[in-house]
mmCIF file of C-alpha atoms in Angstrom:
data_model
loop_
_atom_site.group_PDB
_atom_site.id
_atom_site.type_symbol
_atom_site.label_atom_id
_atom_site.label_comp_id
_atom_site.label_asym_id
_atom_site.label_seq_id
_atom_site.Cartn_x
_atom_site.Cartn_y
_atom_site.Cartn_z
ATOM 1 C CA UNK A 15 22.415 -121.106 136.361
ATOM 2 C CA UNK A 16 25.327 -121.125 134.103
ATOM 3 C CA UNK A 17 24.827 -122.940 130.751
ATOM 4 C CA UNK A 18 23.780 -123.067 126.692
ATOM 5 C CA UNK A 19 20.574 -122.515 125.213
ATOM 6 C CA UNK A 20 19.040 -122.834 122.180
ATOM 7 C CA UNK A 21 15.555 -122.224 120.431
ATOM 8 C CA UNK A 22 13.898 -123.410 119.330
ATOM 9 C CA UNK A 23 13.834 -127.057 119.920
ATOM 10 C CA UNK A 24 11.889 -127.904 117.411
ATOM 11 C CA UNK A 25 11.497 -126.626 113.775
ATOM 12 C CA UNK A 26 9.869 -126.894 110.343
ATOM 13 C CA UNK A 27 10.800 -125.673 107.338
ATOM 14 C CA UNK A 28 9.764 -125.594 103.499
ATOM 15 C CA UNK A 29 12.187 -126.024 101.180
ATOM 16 C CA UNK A 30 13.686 -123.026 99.794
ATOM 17 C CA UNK A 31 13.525 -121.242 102.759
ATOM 18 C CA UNK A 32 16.175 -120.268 105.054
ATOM 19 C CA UNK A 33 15.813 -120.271 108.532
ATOM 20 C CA UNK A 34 18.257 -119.481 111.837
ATOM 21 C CA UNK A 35 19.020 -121.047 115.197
ATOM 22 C CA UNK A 36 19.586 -119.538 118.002
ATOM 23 C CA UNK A 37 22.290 -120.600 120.010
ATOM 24 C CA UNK A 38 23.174 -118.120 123.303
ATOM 25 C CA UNK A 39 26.063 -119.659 126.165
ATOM 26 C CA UNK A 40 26.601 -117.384 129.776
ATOM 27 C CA UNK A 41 29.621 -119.521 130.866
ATOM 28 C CA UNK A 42 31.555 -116.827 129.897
ATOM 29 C CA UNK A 43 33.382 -119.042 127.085
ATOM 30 C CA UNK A 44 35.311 -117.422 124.100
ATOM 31 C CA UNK A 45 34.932 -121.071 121.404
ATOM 32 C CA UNK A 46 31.330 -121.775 120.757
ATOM 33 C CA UNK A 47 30.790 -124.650 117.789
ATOM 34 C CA UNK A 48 27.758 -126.020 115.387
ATOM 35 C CA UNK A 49 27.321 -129.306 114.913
ATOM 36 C CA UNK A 50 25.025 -131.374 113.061
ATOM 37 C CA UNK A 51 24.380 -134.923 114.041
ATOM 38 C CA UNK A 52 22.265 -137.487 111.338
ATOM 39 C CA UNK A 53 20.615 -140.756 112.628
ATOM 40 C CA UNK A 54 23.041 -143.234 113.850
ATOM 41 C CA UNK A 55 25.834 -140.808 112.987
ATOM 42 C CA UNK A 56 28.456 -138.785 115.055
ATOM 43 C CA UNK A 57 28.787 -135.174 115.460
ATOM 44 C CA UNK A 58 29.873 -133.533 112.074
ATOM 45 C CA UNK A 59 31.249 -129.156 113.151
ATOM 46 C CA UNK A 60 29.729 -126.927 110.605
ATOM 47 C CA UNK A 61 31.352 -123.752 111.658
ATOM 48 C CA UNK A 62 33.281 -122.698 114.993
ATOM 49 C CA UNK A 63 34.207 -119.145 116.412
ATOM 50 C CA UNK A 64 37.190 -118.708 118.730
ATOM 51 C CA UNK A 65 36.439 -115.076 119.285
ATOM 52 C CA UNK A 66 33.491 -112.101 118.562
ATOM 53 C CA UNK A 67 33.656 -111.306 114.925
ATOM 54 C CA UNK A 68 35.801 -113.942 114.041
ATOM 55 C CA UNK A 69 34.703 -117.530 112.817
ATOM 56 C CA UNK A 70 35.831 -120.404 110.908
ATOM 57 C CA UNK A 71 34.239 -123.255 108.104
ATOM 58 C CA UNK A 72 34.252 -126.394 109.809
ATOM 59 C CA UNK A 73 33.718 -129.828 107.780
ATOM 60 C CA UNK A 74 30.519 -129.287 106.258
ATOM 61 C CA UNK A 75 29.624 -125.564 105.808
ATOM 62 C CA UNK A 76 28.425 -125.274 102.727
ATOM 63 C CA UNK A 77 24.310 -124.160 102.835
ATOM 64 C CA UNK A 78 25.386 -122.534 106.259
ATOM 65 C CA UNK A 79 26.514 -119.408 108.103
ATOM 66 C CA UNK A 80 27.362 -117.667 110.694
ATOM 67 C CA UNK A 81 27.710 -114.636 112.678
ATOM 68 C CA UNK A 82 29.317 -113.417 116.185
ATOM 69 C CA UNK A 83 28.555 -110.263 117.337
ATOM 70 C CA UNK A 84 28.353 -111.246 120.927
ATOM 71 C CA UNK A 85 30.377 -112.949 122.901
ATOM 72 C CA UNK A 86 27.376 -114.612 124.186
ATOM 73 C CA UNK A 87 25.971 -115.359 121.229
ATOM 74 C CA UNK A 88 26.554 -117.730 118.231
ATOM 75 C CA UNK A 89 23.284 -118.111 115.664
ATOM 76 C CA UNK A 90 23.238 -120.232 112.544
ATOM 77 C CA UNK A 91 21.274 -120.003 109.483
ATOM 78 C CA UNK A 92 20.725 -122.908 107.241
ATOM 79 C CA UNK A 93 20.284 -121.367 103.674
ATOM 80 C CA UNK A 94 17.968 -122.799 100.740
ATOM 81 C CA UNK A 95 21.609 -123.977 99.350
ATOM 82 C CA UNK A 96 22.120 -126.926 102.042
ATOM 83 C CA UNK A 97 20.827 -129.896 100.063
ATOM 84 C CA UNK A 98 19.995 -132.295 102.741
ATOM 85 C CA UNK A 99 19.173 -129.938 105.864
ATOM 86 C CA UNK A 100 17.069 -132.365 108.247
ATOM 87 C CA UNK A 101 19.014 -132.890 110.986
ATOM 88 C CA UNK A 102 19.816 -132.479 114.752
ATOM 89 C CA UNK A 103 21.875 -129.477 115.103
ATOM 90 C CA UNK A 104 23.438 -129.079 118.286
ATOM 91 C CA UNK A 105 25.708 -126.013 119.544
ATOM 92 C CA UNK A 106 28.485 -126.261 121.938
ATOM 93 C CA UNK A 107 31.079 -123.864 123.662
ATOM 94 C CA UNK A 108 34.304 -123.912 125.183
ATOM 95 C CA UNK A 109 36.808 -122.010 127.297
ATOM 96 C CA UNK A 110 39.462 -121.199 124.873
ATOM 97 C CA UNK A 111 40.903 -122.652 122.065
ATOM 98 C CA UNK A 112 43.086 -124.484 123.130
ATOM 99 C CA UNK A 113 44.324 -128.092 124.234
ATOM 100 C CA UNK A 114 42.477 -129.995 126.833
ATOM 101 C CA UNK A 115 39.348 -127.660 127.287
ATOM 102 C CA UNK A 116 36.315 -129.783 127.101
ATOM 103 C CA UNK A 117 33.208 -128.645 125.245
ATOM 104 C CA UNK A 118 29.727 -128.423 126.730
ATOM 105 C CA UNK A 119 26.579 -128.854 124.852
ATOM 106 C CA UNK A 120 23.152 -127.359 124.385
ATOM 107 C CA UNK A 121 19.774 -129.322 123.939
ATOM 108 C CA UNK A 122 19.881 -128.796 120.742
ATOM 109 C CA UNK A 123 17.425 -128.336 117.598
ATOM 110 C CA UNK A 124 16.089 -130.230 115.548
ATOM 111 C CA UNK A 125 15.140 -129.386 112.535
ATOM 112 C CA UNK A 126 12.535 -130.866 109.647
ATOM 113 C CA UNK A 127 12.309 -129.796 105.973
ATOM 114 C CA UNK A 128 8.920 -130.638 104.820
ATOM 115 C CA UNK B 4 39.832 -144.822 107.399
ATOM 116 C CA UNK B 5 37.550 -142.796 109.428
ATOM 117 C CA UNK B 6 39.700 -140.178 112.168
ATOM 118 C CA UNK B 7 37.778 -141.887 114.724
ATOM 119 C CA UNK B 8 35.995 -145.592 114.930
ATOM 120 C CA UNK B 9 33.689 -147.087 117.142
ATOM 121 C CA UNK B 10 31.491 -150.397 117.465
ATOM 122 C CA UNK B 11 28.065 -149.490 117.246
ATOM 123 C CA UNK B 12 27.044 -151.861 119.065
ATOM 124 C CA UNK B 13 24.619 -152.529 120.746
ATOM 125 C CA UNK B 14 25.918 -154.236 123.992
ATOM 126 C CA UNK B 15 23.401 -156.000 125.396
ATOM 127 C CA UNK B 16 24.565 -155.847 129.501
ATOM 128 C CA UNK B 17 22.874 -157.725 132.387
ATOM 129 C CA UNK B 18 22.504 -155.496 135.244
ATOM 130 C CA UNK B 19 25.804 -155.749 137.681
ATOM 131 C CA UNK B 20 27.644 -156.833 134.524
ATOM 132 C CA UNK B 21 30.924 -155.192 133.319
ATOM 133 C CA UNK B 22 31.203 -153.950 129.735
ATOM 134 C CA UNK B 23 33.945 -152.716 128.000
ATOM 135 C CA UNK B 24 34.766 -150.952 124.832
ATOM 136 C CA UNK B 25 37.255 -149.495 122.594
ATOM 137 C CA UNK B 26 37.598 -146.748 120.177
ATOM 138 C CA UNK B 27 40.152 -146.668 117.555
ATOM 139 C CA UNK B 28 41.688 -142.712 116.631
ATOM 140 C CA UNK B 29 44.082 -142.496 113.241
ATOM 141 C CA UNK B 30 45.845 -139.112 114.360
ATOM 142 C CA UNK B 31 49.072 -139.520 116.315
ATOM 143 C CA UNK B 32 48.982 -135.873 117.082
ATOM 144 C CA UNK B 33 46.110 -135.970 118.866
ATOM 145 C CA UNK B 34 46.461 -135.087 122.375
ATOM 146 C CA UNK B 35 42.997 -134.520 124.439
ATOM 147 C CA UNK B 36 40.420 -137.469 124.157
ATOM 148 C CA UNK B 37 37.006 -137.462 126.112
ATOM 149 C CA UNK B 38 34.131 -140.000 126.553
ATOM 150 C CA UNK B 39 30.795 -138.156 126.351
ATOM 151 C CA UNK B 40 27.243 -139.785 127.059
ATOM 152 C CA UNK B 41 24.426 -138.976 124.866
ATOM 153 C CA UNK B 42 21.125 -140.484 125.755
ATOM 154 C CA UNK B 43 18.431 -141.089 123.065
ATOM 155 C CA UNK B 44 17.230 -137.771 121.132
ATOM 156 C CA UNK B 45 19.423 -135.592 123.833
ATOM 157 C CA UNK B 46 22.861 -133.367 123.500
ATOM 158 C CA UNK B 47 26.079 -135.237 124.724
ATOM 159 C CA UNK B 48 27.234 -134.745 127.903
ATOM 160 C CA UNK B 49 31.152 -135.204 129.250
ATOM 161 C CA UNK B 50 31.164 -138.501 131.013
ATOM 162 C CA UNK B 51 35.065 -138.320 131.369
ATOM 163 C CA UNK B 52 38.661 -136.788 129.824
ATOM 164 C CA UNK B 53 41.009 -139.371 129.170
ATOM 165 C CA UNK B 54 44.449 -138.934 130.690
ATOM 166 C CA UNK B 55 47.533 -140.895 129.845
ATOM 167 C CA UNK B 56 47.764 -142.969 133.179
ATOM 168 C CA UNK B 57 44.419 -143.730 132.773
ATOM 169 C CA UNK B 58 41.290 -142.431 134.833
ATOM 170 C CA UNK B 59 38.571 -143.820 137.280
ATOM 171 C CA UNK B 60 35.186 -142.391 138.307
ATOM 172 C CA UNK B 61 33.448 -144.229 140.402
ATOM 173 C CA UNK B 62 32.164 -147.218 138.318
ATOM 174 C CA UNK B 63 34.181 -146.092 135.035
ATOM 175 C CA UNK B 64 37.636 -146.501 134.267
ATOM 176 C CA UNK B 65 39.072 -144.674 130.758
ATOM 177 C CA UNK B 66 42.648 -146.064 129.503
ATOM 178 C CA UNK B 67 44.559 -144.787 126.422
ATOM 179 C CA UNK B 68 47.155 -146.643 124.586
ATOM 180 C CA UNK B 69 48.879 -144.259 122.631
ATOM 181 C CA UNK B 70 51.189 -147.041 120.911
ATOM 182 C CA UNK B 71 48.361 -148.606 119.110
ATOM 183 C CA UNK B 72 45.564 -145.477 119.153
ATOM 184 C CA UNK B 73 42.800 -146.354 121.003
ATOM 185 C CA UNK B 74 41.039 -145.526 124.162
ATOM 186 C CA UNK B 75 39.114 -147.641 126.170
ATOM 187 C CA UNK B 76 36.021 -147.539 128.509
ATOM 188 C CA UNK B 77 34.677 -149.599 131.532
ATOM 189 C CA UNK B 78 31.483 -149.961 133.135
ATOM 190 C CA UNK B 79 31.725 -152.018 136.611
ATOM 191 C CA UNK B 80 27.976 -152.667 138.165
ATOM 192 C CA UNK B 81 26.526 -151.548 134.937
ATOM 193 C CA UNK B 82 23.395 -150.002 136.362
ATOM 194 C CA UNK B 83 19.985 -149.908 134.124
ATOM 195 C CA UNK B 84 20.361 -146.162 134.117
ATOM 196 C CA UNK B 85 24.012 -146.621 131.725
ATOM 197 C CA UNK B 86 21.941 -147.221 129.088
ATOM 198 C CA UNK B 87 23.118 -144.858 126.615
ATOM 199 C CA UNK B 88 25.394 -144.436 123.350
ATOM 200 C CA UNK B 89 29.207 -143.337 124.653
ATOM 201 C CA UNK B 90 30.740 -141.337 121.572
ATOM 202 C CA UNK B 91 34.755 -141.483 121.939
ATOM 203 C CA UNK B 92 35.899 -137.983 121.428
ATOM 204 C CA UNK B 93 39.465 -136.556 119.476
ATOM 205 C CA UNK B 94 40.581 -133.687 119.320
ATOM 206 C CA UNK B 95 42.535 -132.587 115.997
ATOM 207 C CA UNK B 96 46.025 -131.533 116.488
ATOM 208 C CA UNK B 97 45.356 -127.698 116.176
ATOM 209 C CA UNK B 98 43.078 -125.936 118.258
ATOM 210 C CA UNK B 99 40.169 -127.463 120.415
ATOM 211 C CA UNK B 100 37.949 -128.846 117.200
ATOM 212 C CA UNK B 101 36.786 -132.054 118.017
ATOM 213 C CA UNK B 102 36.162 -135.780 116.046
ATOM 214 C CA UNK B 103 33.728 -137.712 117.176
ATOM 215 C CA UNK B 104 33.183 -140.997 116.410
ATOM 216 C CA UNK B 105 29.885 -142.303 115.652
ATOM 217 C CA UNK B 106 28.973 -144.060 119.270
ATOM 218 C CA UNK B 107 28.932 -147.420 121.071
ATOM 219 C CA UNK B 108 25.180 -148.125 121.654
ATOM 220 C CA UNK B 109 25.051 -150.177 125.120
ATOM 221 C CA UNK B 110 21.881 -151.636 126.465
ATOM 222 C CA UNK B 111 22.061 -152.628 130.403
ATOM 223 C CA UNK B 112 19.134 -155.125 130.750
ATOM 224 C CA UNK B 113 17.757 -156.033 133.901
#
């Protein structure tokens, strides 16, 4: 079965701490995406990666980052330095980057700062 | 102006009813737009693309108006399973990075 997963779906944090989600895709897609997504708010993209080793800031990434090593694999760590961290944070991935290629989601995790 | 508006709603529907939406983008370059589902406390899934001569699947219909920037969604039979927030879906004119607006909230009531 073809598809995105991440872990885990639930997670708690103390402040100060950073802490990294796991995001892995085996559609065989080059784009993968993080999102985060507050109550009653639309999706807001953190950081996105077109291709391994290569990744770019998206609208919000300060407190984050990134890494692609993998093809298959796109994890994000939220750093003591994101003020307001709480959140859904949702990962997504895509064929190429270009026009007209939908993106498809995994279940995402959420994430509590206690 | 936000990139991408939406009613939140909610849209209270009677079962069998029709319901009907808009979504309002500000970027004239904008070329792909979507409709994605996202039920309560769960990722969004793609519901539909919208194409320029306007779409059907089964019960939905997608339109675009490109003059006045804004896409459109229809639910015929609205079925108690529809219940759901629809987030209209932009994409930026370079690359595939997306805007989403924040969701039309619909409740189909029996």
């Amino acid at each position: 079965d073809g598809g995105i997963t991440q872990s885990p779906k639930y997670l708690f944090r103390k402040e100060g701490q950073n802490v990294t989600l796991s995001c892995e895709q085996n559609l065989n897609h080059d784009a993968m995406y993080w999102y985060r997504q507050d109550p009653g708010q639309g999706l807001r993209l953190i950081y996105y990666s077109q291709i391994v080793n290569d990744f770019q800031k998206g609208d919000i990434a300060e407190g984050y980052s990134v890494s692609r090593e993998k093809k298959e694999s796109f994890p994000l760590t939220v750093t003591s330095a994101q003020k307001n961290p709480t959140a859904f944070y949702l990962c997504a991935s895509s064929k190429s980057d270009w026009n007209y290629n939908e993106q498809f989601f995994g279940p995402g995790t959420r994430l509590t700062v206690l | 102006r936000k990139e991408v508006e939406q009613d939140p709603g909610p849209f209270n529907v009677p079962e069998g009813a029709t319901v009907a939406f808009n979504c309002t983008y500000s970027n004239s370059a904008s070329q792909s737009f979507f409709w994605y589902r996202q039920d309560c406390r769960k990722e969004p899934k793609l519901l539909m693309s919208v194409y320029s001569s306007g779409n059907e699947d089964g019960r939905f219909t997608a339109q675009l108006n490109r003059a006045s920037q804004y896409i459109s969604l229809l639910i015929r039979d609205s079925k108690l399973s529809d219940s759901a927030t629809y987030l209209c879906v932009v994409n930026r004119a370079a690359g595939n990075k997306l805007t989403f607006g924040g969701g039309t909230r619909v409740l189909v009531k029996p």
